[in-house]
mmCIF file of C-alpha atoms in Angstrom:
data_model
loop_
_atom_site.group_PDB
_atom_site.id
_atom_site.type_symbol
_atom_site.label_atom_id
_atom_site.label_comp_id
_atom_site.label_asym_id
_atom_site.label_seq_id
_atom_site.Cartn_x
_atom_site.Cartn_y
_atom_site.Cartn_z
ATOM 1 C CA UNK A 532 51.981 -180.054 10.807
ATOM 2 C CA UNK A 533 52.179 -177.292 8.210
ATOM 3 C CA UNK A 534 55.525 -177.058 6.438
ATOM 4 C CA UNK A 535 57.019 -173.632 6.842
ATOM 5 C CA UNK A 536 57.985 -173.533 3.082
ATOM 6 C CA UNK A 537 54.391 -174.190 2.040
ATOM 7 C CA UNK A 538 53.141 -171.482 4.445
ATOM 8 C CA UNK A 539 55.345 -168.937 2.791
ATOM 9 C CA UNK A 540 54.787 -170.172 -0.714
ATOM 10 C CA UNK A 541 51.017 -169.647 -0.141
ATOM 11 C CA UNK A 542 51.653 -166.055 1.095
ATOM 12 C CA UNK A 543 53.898 -165.345 -1.794
ATOM 13 C CA UNK A 544 51.275 -166.606 -4.348
ATOM 14 C CA UNK A 545 48.718 -164.305 -2.670
ATOM 15 C CA UNK A 546 51.248 -161.384 -3.150
ATOM 16 C CA UNK A 547 52.062 -161.018 0.554
ATOM 17 C CA UNK A 548 55.750 -160.623 0.468
ATOM 18 C CA UNK A 549 56.260 -157.531 2.734
ATOM 19 C CA UNK A 550 56.331 -158.092 6.492
ATOM 20 C CA UNK A 551 57.448 -156.495 9.597
ATOM 21 C CA UNK A 552 57.314 -157.863 13.125
ATOM 22 C CA UNK A 553 58.864 -158.514 16.484
ATOM 23 C CA UNK A 554 60.015 -162.091 17.200
ATOM 24 C CA UNK A 555 58.461 -164.740 19.340
ATOM 25 C CA UNK A 556 59.754 -168.163 20.066
ATOM 26 C CA UNK A 557 56.675 -169.590 18.241
ATOM 27 C CA UNK A 558 57.766 -167.659 15.079
ATOM 28 C CA UNK A 559 61.399 -168.725 15.125
ATOM 29 C CA UNK A 560 61.324 -171.121 12.177
ATOM 30 C CA UNK A 561 58.913 -168.667 10.169
ATOM 31 C CA UNK A 562 61.375 -165.821 10.557
ATOM 32 C CA UNK A 563 64.271 -167.898 9.790
ATOM 33 C CA UNK A 564 62.752 -168.774 6.583
ATOM 34 C CA UNK A 565 61.815 -165.187 5.884
ATOM 35 C CA UNK A 566 65.346 -164.064 6.346
ATOM 36 C CA UNK A 567 66.712 -166.542 3.907
ATOM 37 C CA UNK A 568 64.134 -166.160 1.233
ATOM 38 C CA UNK A 569 65.168 -163.290 -1.167
ATOM 39 C CA UNK A 570 61.566 -162.795 -2.289
ATOM 40 C CA UNK A 571 60.379 -162.012 1.140
ATOM 41 C CA UNK A 572 61.073 -158.477 2.589
ATOM 42 C CA UNK A 573 61.087 -158.606 6.377
ATOM 43 C CA UNK A 574 61.747 -155.421 8.235
ATOM 44 C CA UNK A 575 62.558 -156.116 11.913
ATOM 45 C CA UNK A 576 60.674 -153.715 14.168
ATOM 46 C CA UNK A 577 61.648 -152.651 17.745
ATOM 47 C CA UNK A 578 58.152 -152.574 18.824
ATOM 48 C CA UNK A 579 54.807 -154.058 17.569
ATOM 49 C CA UNK A 580 53.111 -150.739 16.826
ATOM 50 C CA UNK A 581 56.063 -149.770 14.734
ATOM 51 C CA UNK A 582 55.759 -153.024 12.805
ATOM 52 C CA UNK A 583 52.046 -152.223 12.142
ATOM 53 C CA UNK A 584 52.970 -148.650 11.144
ATOM 54 C CA UNK A 585 55.554 -149.993 8.577
ATOM 55 C CA UNK A 586 53.052 -152.542 7.110
ATOM 56 C CA UNK A 587 50.359 -149.861 6.982
ATOM 57 C CA UNK A 588 52.735 -147.469 5.125
ATOM 58 C CA UNK A 589 53.445 -150.268 2.669
ATOM 59 C CA UNK A 590 49.708 -150.683 2.006
ATOM 60 C CA UNK A 591 49.393 -146.930 1.374
ATOM 61 C CA UNK A 592 52.125 -147.254 -1.146
ATOM 62 C CA UNK A 593 50.162 -150.077 -2.797
ATOM 63 C CA UNK A 594 51.874 -153.147 -1.346
ATOM 64 C CA UNK A 595 50.040 -155.979 0.310
ATOM 65 C CA UNK A 596 51.560 -156.343 3.861
ATOM 66 C CA UNK A 597 51.577 -158.212 7.059
ATOM 67 C CA UNK A 598 53.092 -158.286 10.550
ATOM 68 C CA UNK A 599 54.247 -161.237 12.675
ATOM 69 C CA UNK A 600 54.048 -160.697 16.370
ATOM 70 C CA UNK A 601 53.627 -162.406 19.811
ATOM 71 C CA UNK A 602 50.296 -161.888 21.527
ATOM 72 C CA UNK A 603 51.993 -159.797 24.289
ATOM 73 C CA UNK A 604 52.512 -157.269 21.499
ATOM 74 C CA UNK A 605 48.813 -157.129 20.842
ATOM 75 C CA UNK A 606 48.679 -154.764 23.822
ATOM 76 C CA UNK A 607 51.183 -152.545 22.188
ATOM 77 C CA UNK A 608 49.164 -152.159 18.931
ATOM 78 C CA UNK A 609 45.694 -151.474 20.351
ATOM 79 C CA UNK A 610 45.844 -147.630 19.895
ATOM 80 C CA UNK A 611 47.445 -148.032 16.340
ATOM 81 C CA UNK A 612 44.523 -150.187 15.460
ATOM 82 C CA UNK A 613 41.760 -148.096 17.064
ATOM 83 C CA UNK A 614 42.989 -144.667 16.023
ATOM 84 C CA UNK A 615 44.669 -145.545 12.807
ATOM 85 C CA UNK A 616 43.968 -148.847 10.904
ATOM 86 C CA UNK A 617 40.338 -149.283 11.865
ATOM 87 C CA UNK A 618 39.324 -145.722 11.029
ATOM 88 C CA UNK A 619 41.553 -145.115 7.931
ATOM 89 C CA UNK A 620 40.551 -148.706 6.547
ATOM 90 C CA UNK A 621 44.093 -149.941 6.288
ATOM 91 C CA UNK A 622 44.107 -153.761 5.983
ATOM 92 C CA UNK A 623 47.172 -155.629 7.289
ATOM 93 C CA UNK A 624 47.345 -159.328 7.625
ATOM 94 C CA UNK A 625 48.341 -159.907 11.242
ATOM 95 C CA UNK A 626 49.953 -163.235 12.368
ATOM 96 C CA UNK A 627 49.823 -163.299 16.124
ATOM 97 C CA UNK A 628 51.153 -166.213 18.272
ATOM 98 C CA UNK A 629 49.151 -167.766 21.103
ATOM 99 C CA UNK A 630 51.453 -167.829 24.222
ATOM 100 C CA UNK A 631 49.552 -168.682 27.359
ATOM 101 C CA UNK A 632 47.184 -171.047 25.467
ATOM 102 C CA UNK A 633 44.965 -172.990 27.820
ATOM 103 C CA UNK A 634 46.863 -171.512 30.865
ATOM 104 C CA UNK A 635 49.888 -173.571 30.329
ATOM 105 C CA UNK A 636 52.853 -171.115 30.051
ATOM 106 C CA UNK A 637 54.949 -168.724 31.992
ATOM 107 C CA UNK A 638 53.042 -166.325 34.211
ATOM 108 C CA UNK A 639 53.519 -163.290 32.005
ATOM 109 C CA UNK A 640 51.617 -165.023 29.202
ATOM 110 C CA UNK A 641 48.569 -166.231 31.096
ATOM 111 C CA UNK A 642 46.292 -163.065 31.089
ATOM 112 C CA UNK A 643 46.917 -162.249 27.509
ATOM 113 C CA UNK A 644 46.675 -165.949 26.632
ATOM 114 C CA UNK A 645 43.204 -166.129 28.204
ATOM 115 C CA UNK A 646 41.976 -162.657 26.788
ATOM 116 C CA UNK A 647 43.478 -162.447 23.520
ATOM 117 C CA UNK A 648 40.589 -163.670 21.336
ATOM 118 C CA UNK A 649 38.163 -161.669 23.464
ATOM 119 C CA UNK A 650 40.273 -158.579 22.871
ATOM 120 C CA UNK A 651 40.261 -159.126 19.123
ATOM 121 C CA UNK A 652 36.532 -159.600 19.183
ATOM 122 C CA UNK A 653 35.873 -156.495 21.312
ATOM 123 C CA UNK A 654 37.954 -154.482 18.735
ATOM 124 C CA UNK A 655 36.012 -156.255 16.028
ATOM 125 C CA UNK A 656 39.161 -157.516 14.412
ATOM 126 C CA UNK A 657 38.161 -160.637 12.558
ATOM 127 C CA UNK A 658 40.287 -163.570 13.586
ATOM 128 C CA UNK A 659 40.957 -167.220 12.829
ATOM 129 C CA UNK A 660 43.167 -169.824 14.528
ATOM 130 C CA UNK A 661 45.561 -171.435 11.945
ATOM 131 C CA UNK A 662 44.864 -175.077 11.392
ATOM 132 C CA UNK A 663 46.135 -177.881 9.204
ATOM 133 C CA UNK A 664 43.916 -176.406 6.410
ATOM 134 C CA UNK A 665 46.133 -173.350 6.547
ATOM 135 C CA UNK A 666 45.377 -172.120 3.129
ATOM 136 C CA UNK A 667 41.759 -172.033 3.858
ATOM 137 C CA UNK A 668 42.287 -170.138 7.026
ATOM 138 C CA UNK A 669 44.597 -167.486 5.508
ATOM 139 C CA UNK A 670 42.296 -167.152 2.472
ATOM 140 C CA UNK A 671 39.425 -166.466 4.964
ATOM 141 C CA UNK A 672 41.535 -163.700 6.637
ATOM 142 C CA UNK A 673 42.378 -162.091 3.333
ATOM 143 C CA UNK A 674 38.742 -162.224 2.240
ATOM 144 C CA UNK A 675 37.763 -160.352 5.372
ATOM 145 C CA UNK A 676 40.320 -157.837 4.812
ATOM 146 C CA UNK A 677 39.270 -157.318 1.226
ATOM 147 C CA UNK A 678 35.578 -156.961 2.181
ATOM 148 C CA UNK A 679 36.104 -154.505 5.181
ATOM 149 C CA UNK A 680 39.528 -153.089 4.455
ATOM 150 C CA UNK A 681 40.540 -153.511 8.093
ATOM 151 C CA UNK A 682 43.364 -155.817 9.625
ATOM 152 C CA UNK A 683 42.565 -159.430 10.141
ATOM 153 C CA UNK A 684 44.373 -161.759 12.593
ATOM 154 C CA UNK A 685 45.602 -165.337 12.035
ATOM 155 C CA UNK A 686 46.469 -166.894 15.363
ATOM 156 C CA UNK A 687 49.415 -169.224 15.443
ATOM 157 C CA UNK A 688 49.619 -171.972 18.232
ATOM 158 C CA UNK A 689 52.732 -173.858 19.205
ATOM 159 C CA UNK A 690 53.872 -176.626 16.940
ATOM 160 C CA UNK A 691 51.359 -175.859 14.142
ATOM 161 C CA UNK A 692 54.016 -174.715 11.640
ATOM 162 C CA UNK A 693 57.275 -176.634 11.514
ATOM 163 C CA UNK B 1176 60.027 -119.028 14.365
ATOM 164 C CA UNK B 1177 56.338 -119.771 13.888
ATOM 165 C CA UNK B 1178 55.671 -123.391 13.165
ATOM 166 C CA UNK B 1179 53.150 -122.694 10.504
ATOM 167 C CA UNK B 1180 55.592 -120.406 8.595
ATOM 168 C CA UNK B 1181 58.277 -123.271 8.752
ATOM 169 C CA UNK B 1182 55.795 -125.720 7.304
ATOM 170 C CA UNK B 1183 54.779 -123.297 4.592
ATOM 171 C CA UNK B 1184 58.439 -122.791 3.710
ATOM 172 C CA UNK B 1185 59.140 -126.474 3.452
ATOM 173 C CA UNK B 1186 56.108 -127.248 1.488
ATOM 174 C CA UNK B 1187 57.077 -124.498 -0.976
ATOM 175 C CA UNK B 1188 60.268 -126.399 -1.842
ATOM 176 C CA UNK B 1189 58.479 -129.770 -2.410
ATOM 177 C CA UNK B 1190 57.284 -130.901 -5.814
ATOM 178 C CA UNK B 1191 53.787 -132.124 -6.502
ATOM 179 C CA UNK B 1192 55.285 -135.709 -6.629
ATOM 180 C CA UNK B 1193 56.762 -135.531 -3.081
ATOM 181 C CA UNK B 1194 54.765 -137.210 -0.318
ATOM 182 C CA UNK B 1195 54.294 -135.273 2.926
ATOM 183 C CA UNK B 1196 53.097 -137.034 5.937
ATOM 184 C CA UNK B 1197 52.050 -135.168 9.004
ATOM 185 C CA UNK B 1198 51.788 -136.214 12.779
ATOM 186 C CA UNK B 1199 48.609 -135.835 14.917
ATOM 187 C CA UNK B 1200 47.351 -132.661 16.331
ATOM 188 C CA UNK B 1201 48.144 -129.133 15.314
ATOM 189 C CA UNK B 1202 50.934 -130.059 12.756
ATOM 190 C CA UNK B 1203 48.482 -131.754 10.568
ATOM 191 C CA UNK B 1204 45.903 -129.016 10.932
ATOM 192 C CA UNK B 1205 48.406 -126.243 10.138
ATOM 193 C CA UNK B 1206 49.625 -128.144 6.997
ATOM 194 C CA UNK B 1207 45.920 -128.578 5.939
ATOM 195 C CA UNK B 1208 45.200 -124.901 6.416
ATOM 196 C CA UNK B 1209 48.179 -123.873 4.333
ATOM 197 C CA UNK B 1210 47.507 -126.013 1.262
ATOM 198 C CA UNK B 1211 45.697 -129.287 0.916
ATOM 199 C CA UNK B 1212 47.975 -131.067 -1.510
ATOM 200 C CA UNK B 1213 46.839 -134.488 -2.925
ATOM 201 C CA UNK B 1214 50.256 -135.922 -1.838
ATOM 202 C CA UNK B 1215 49.585 -134.755 1.848
ATOM 203 C CA UNK B 1216 48.686 -137.458 4.310
ATOM 204 C CA UNK B 1217 47.458 -136.370 7.734
ATOM 205 C CA UNK B 1218 47.496 -138.747 10.700
ATOM 206 C CA UNK B 1219 44.676 -137.463 12.929
ATOM 207 C CA UNK B 1220 45.377 -139.886 15.783
ATOM 208 C CA UNK B 1221 47.940 -142.614 16.765
ATOM 209 C CA UNK B 1222 50.634 -140.267 18.081
ATOM 210 C CA UNK B 1223 54.160 -141.446 17.454
ATOM 211 C CA UNK B 1224 53.156 -143.675 14.504
ATOM 212 C CA UNK B 1225 53.922 -141.085 11.688
ATOM 213 C CA UNK B 1226 57.609 -142.219 11.586
ATOM 214 C CA UNK B 1227 56.857 -145.906 10.988
ATOM 215 C CA UNK B 1228 54.214 -145.279 8.542
ATOM 216 C CA UNK B 1229 56.469 -142.935 6.627
ATOM 217 C CA UNK B 1230 59.190 -145.573 6.643
ATOM 218 C CA UNK B 1231 56.783 -148.206 5.346
ATOM 219 C CA UNK B 1232 55.830 -145.844 2.525
ATOM 220 C CA UNK B 1233 59.414 -144.871 1.727
ATOM 221 C CA UNK B 1234 60.520 -148.528 1.454
ATOM 222 C CA UNK B 1235 57.819 -149.140 -1.199
ATOM 223 C CA UNK B 1236 57.923 -146.036 -3.478
ATOM 224 C CA UNK B 1237 60.631 -144.184 -5.341
ATOM 225 C CA UNK B 1238 58.970 -140.845 -4.483
ATOM 226 C CA UNK B 1239 60.527 -138.644 -1.801
ATOM 227 C CA UNK B 1240 58.663 -139.103 1.538
ATOM 228 C CA UNK B 1241 58.962 -136.129 3.988
ATOM 229 C CA UNK B 1242 57.789 -136.832 7.576
ATOM 230 C CA UNK B 1243 56.575 -133.902 9.629
ATOM 231 C CA UNK B 1244 56.891 -135.031 13.209
ATOM 232 C CA UNK B 1245 56.578 -133.234 16.524
ATOM 233 C CA UNK B 1246 58.948 -133.462 19.490
ATOM 234 C CA UNK B 1247 56.263 -135.304 21.641
ATOM 235 C CA UNK B 1248 55.473 -137.755 18.817
ATOM 236 C CA UNK B 1249 59.111 -138.369 17.999
ATOM 237 C CA UNK B 1250 59.921 -139.106 21.634
ATOM 238 C CA UNK B 1251 56.871 -141.417 21.917
ATOM 239 C CA UNK B 1252 58.233 -143.735 19.332
ATOM 240 C CA UNK B 1253 61.965 -143.003 19.507
ATOM 241 C CA UNK B 1254 62.870 -146.655 18.641
ATOM 242 C CA UNK B 1255 61.531 -146.044 15.122
ATOM 243 C CA UNK B 1256 64.425 -143.614 14.530
ATOM 244 C CA UNK B 1257 66.824 -146.565 14.896
ATOM 245 C CA UNK B 1258 64.708 -148.517 12.378
ATOM 246 C CA UNK B 1259 65.047 -145.748 9.811
ATOM 247 C CA UNK B 1260 68.783 -145.513 10.467
ATOM 248 C CA UNK B 1261 69.234 -149.172 9.871
ATOM 249 C CA UNK B 1262 66.763 -149.564 6.872
ATOM 250 C CA UNK B 1263 68.443 -146.373 5.281
ATOM 251 C CA UNK B 1264 65.868 -145.379 2.850
ATOM 252 C CA UNK B 1265 67.465 -142.772 0.622
ATOM 253 C CA UNK B 1266 64.119 -141.170 -0.148
ATOM 254 C CA UNK B 1267 63.208 -140.398 3.250
ATOM 255 C CA UNK B 1268 63.494 -137.088 5.151
ATOM 256 C CA UNK B 1269 62.396 -136.797 8.763
ATOM 257 C CA UNK B 1270 61.629 -133.339 10.140
ATOM 258 C CA UNK B 1271 60.789 -132.682 13.831
ATOM 259 C CA UNK B 1272 59.161 -129.374 14.439
ATOM 260 C CA UNK B 1273 60.199 -128.978 18.157
ATOM 261 C CA UNK B 1274 58.207 -126.594 20.429
ATOM 262 C CA UNK B 1275 59.330 -128.389 23.512
ATOM 263 C CA UNK B 1276 55.710 -128.865 24.511
ATOM 264 C CA UNK B 1277 52.540 -130.861 24.121
ATOM 265 C CA UNK B 1278 50.816 -127.771 22.724
ATOM 266 C CA UNK B 1279 47.746 -129.617 21.509
ATOM 267 C CA UNK B 1280 46.969 -130.692 25.068
ATOM 268 C CA UNK B 1281 47.535 -127.417 26.934
ATOM 269 C CA UNK B 1282 51.312 -126.806 26.536
ATOM 270 C CA UNK B 1283 52.703 -129.223 29.132
ATOM 271 C CA UNK B 1284 56.474 -129.525 28.657
ATOM 272 C CA UNK B 1285 58.187 -132.439 26.776
ATOM 273 C CA UNK B 1286 61.635 -133.490 27.558
ATOM 274 C CA UNK B 1287 63.002 -132.317 24.265
ATOM 275 C CA UNK B 1288 64.529 -129.204 25.869
ATOM 276 C CA UNK B 1289 67.113 -131.455 27.523
ATOM 277 C CA UNK B 1290 67.491 -134.077 24.635
ATOM 278 C CA UNK B 1291 69.012 -133.094 21.309
ATOM 279 C CA UNK B 1292 66.917 -135.215 18.893
ATOM 280 C CA UNK B 1293 69.247 -134.458 15.992
ATOM 281 C CA UNK B 1294 72.089 -136.081 18.040
ATOM 282 C CA UNK B 1295 69.964 -138.996 18.612
ATOM 283 C CA UNK B 1296 69.240 -139.230 14.939
ATOM 284 C CA UNK B 1297 72.937 -139.036 14.132
ATOM 285 C CA UNK B 1298 73.870 -141.786 16.645
ATOM 286 C CA UNK B 1299 71.241 -144.137 15.106
ATOM 287 C CA UNK B 1300 72.463 -143.961 11.505
ATOM 288 C CA UNK B 1301 70.685 -141.111 9.684
ATOM 289 C CA UNK B 1302 73.028 -140.023 6.797
ATOM 290 C CA UNK B 1303 72.714 -136.383 7.632
ATOM 291 C CA UNK B 1304 71.264 -134.299 10.380
ATOM 292 C CA UNK B 1305 70.833 -130.506 10.785
ATOM 293 C CA UNK B 1306 69.564 -128.429 13.690
ATOM 294 C CA UNK B 1307 67.890 -125.014 12.832
ATOM 295 C CA UNK B 1308 67.066 -122.481 15.687
ATOM 296 C CA UNK B 1309 67.043 -119.221 13.749
ATOM 297 C CA UNK B 1310 64.835 -117.862 10.897
ATOM 298 C CA UNK B 1311 67.894 -117.139 8.713
ATOM 299 C CA UNK B 1312 68.981 -120.735 8.812
ATOM 300 C CA UNK B 1313 65.729 -121.657 6.884
ATOM 301 C CA UNK B 1314 67.418 -120.425 3.684
ATOM 302 C CA UNK B 1315 69.400 -123.754 3.727
ATOM 303 C CA UNK B 1316 66.109 -125.723 3.495
ATOM 304 C CA UNK B 1317 66.182 -126.180 -0.354
ATOM 305 C CA UNK B 1318 69.661 -127.599 -0.115
ATOM 306 C CA UNK B 1319 68.803 -130.156 2.487
ATOM 307 C CA UNK B 1320 65.468 -131.087 0.921
ATOM 308 C CA UNK B 1321 67.344 -132.094 -2.151
ATOM 309 C CA UNK B 1322 69.803 -134.360 -0.377
ATOM 310 C CA UNK B 1323 69.596 -138.200 -0.392
ATOM 311 C CA UNK B 1324 68.419 -139.622 2.936
ATOM 312 C CA UNK B 1325 67.675 -140.642 5.360
ATOM 313 C CA UNK B 1326 68.109 -137.132 6.519
ATOM 314 C CA UNK B 1327 66.879 -135.520 9.860
ATOM 315 C CA UNK B 1328 65.993 -132.016 10.425
ATOM 316 C CA UNK B 1329 65.383 -130.622 13.929
ATOM 317 C CA UNK B 1330 63.706 -127.200 13.723
ATOM 318 C CA UNK B 1331 63.042 -125.306 17.041
ATOM 319 C CA UNK B 1332 59.807 -123.436 16.718
ATOM 320 C CA UNK B 1333 57.667 -121.151 19.005
ATOM 321 C CA UNK B 1334 55.680 -122.792 21.641
ATOM 322 C CA UNK B 1335 52.360 -121.609 20.617
ATOM 323 C CA UNK B 1336 50.802 -122.408 17.344
ATOM 324 C CA UNK B 1337 47.969 -120.558 15.448
ATOM 325 C CA UNK B 1338 44.737 -120.046 17.389
ATOM 326 C CA UNK B 1339 41.498 -121.564 15.957
ATOM 327 C CA UNK B 1340 42.909 -123.604 13.249
ATOM 328 C CA UNK B 1341 40.401 -125.674 11.459
ATOM 329 C CA UNK B 1342 40.300 -129.521 11.698
ATOM 330 C CA UNK B 1343 40.982 -131.802 8.680
ATOM 331 C CA UNK B 1344 37.876 -131.827 6.668
ATOM 332 C CA UNK B 1345 38.207 -135.206 4.867
ATOM 333 C CA UNK B 1346 37.368 -138.241 6.664
ATOM 334 C CA UNK B 1347 40.187 -140.797 7.457
ATOM 335 C CA UNK B 1348 39.084 -143.228 4.827
ATOM 336 C CA UNK B 1349 39.135 -140.673 2.181
ATOM 337 C CA UNK B 1350 42.676 -139.715 3.211
ATOM 338 C CA UNK B 1351 43.662 -143.383 2.682
ATOM 339 C CA UNK B 1352 42.056 -143.592 -0.796
ATOM 340 C CA UNK B 1353 43.625 -140.239 -1.849
ATOM 341 C CA UNK B 1354 47.218 -141.068 -0.890
ATOM 342 C CA UNK B 1355 46.845 -144.501 -2.529
ATOM 343 C CA UNK B 1356 45.526 -142.940 -5.754
ATOM 344 C CA UNK B 1357 48.746 -140.776 -5.713
ATOM 345 C CA UNK B 1358 51.128 -143.460 -4.764
ATOM 346 C CA UNK B 1359 49.823 -146.220 -7.026
ATOM 347 C CA UNK B 1360 49.513 -143.975 -10.067
#
């Protein structure tokens, strides 16, 4: 299991200290840490597209930025991605949880759980599932963003970060 | 009041340092046709998103950020007003140019005739709000543009915009590069 402090330390070392997002139960410990750590600026958003908007505005002002959202919220950011970030070339590091993984979850999560990776691929959003080798995975996402200047997704499964 | 005249008057009172960010559709195009400032950022799509992008900018710069929103766009992401009210960026001014219609798509009515957006802004925590409905009131613009924020201006404008206004000539990627050059310098 990846320790939540190590997860955040790596992001801070890579200069990712500005985040926005909408909570998910799979993000609870990650967000709890972010709220307590004075070096991390986390702006609570009311909807996922607003989180992406805030992170994008931060990038325009010269700050590296990310969002933390549930995969249900991927549906809420599709237009922001297609008519803003992807065409304006605005990279944002997107941590997206994987509710509905392998069909084992509440009914409202099953379709997005099955389709999330396909949806990211259709939109040509590079994506990686966070593993025990989390620094390698996040470094890969950051590299994609630096090359193409578009958002990249790091998918977070239940129990990977504790 | 003609919307393009209102935009022109506001821009006249901004310094070259001030960031102006414009919502999708005719508001961006009218601003572009008035004067293409380097510190202008036009959002050609993603209706509603201008307020959250402006907030993200304002939280990461010392410069003044002036958001030019439309009534349809502000209503689409009304929740963002609450975020501006709670984050209280003192360098942010949010202007809604309210023509009570989706003019870019054929003039269908919005619900802003029934909803006073300046009251909404006040309720969610903007430091000050002002509603302007007559041309003479625009003389107060410089006073409000100098005030600390977050501030909210609701300006009622004529339904119809200018005919045959040109589209933004820069590609979106260039707009990103340009505003970053301005903001990072």
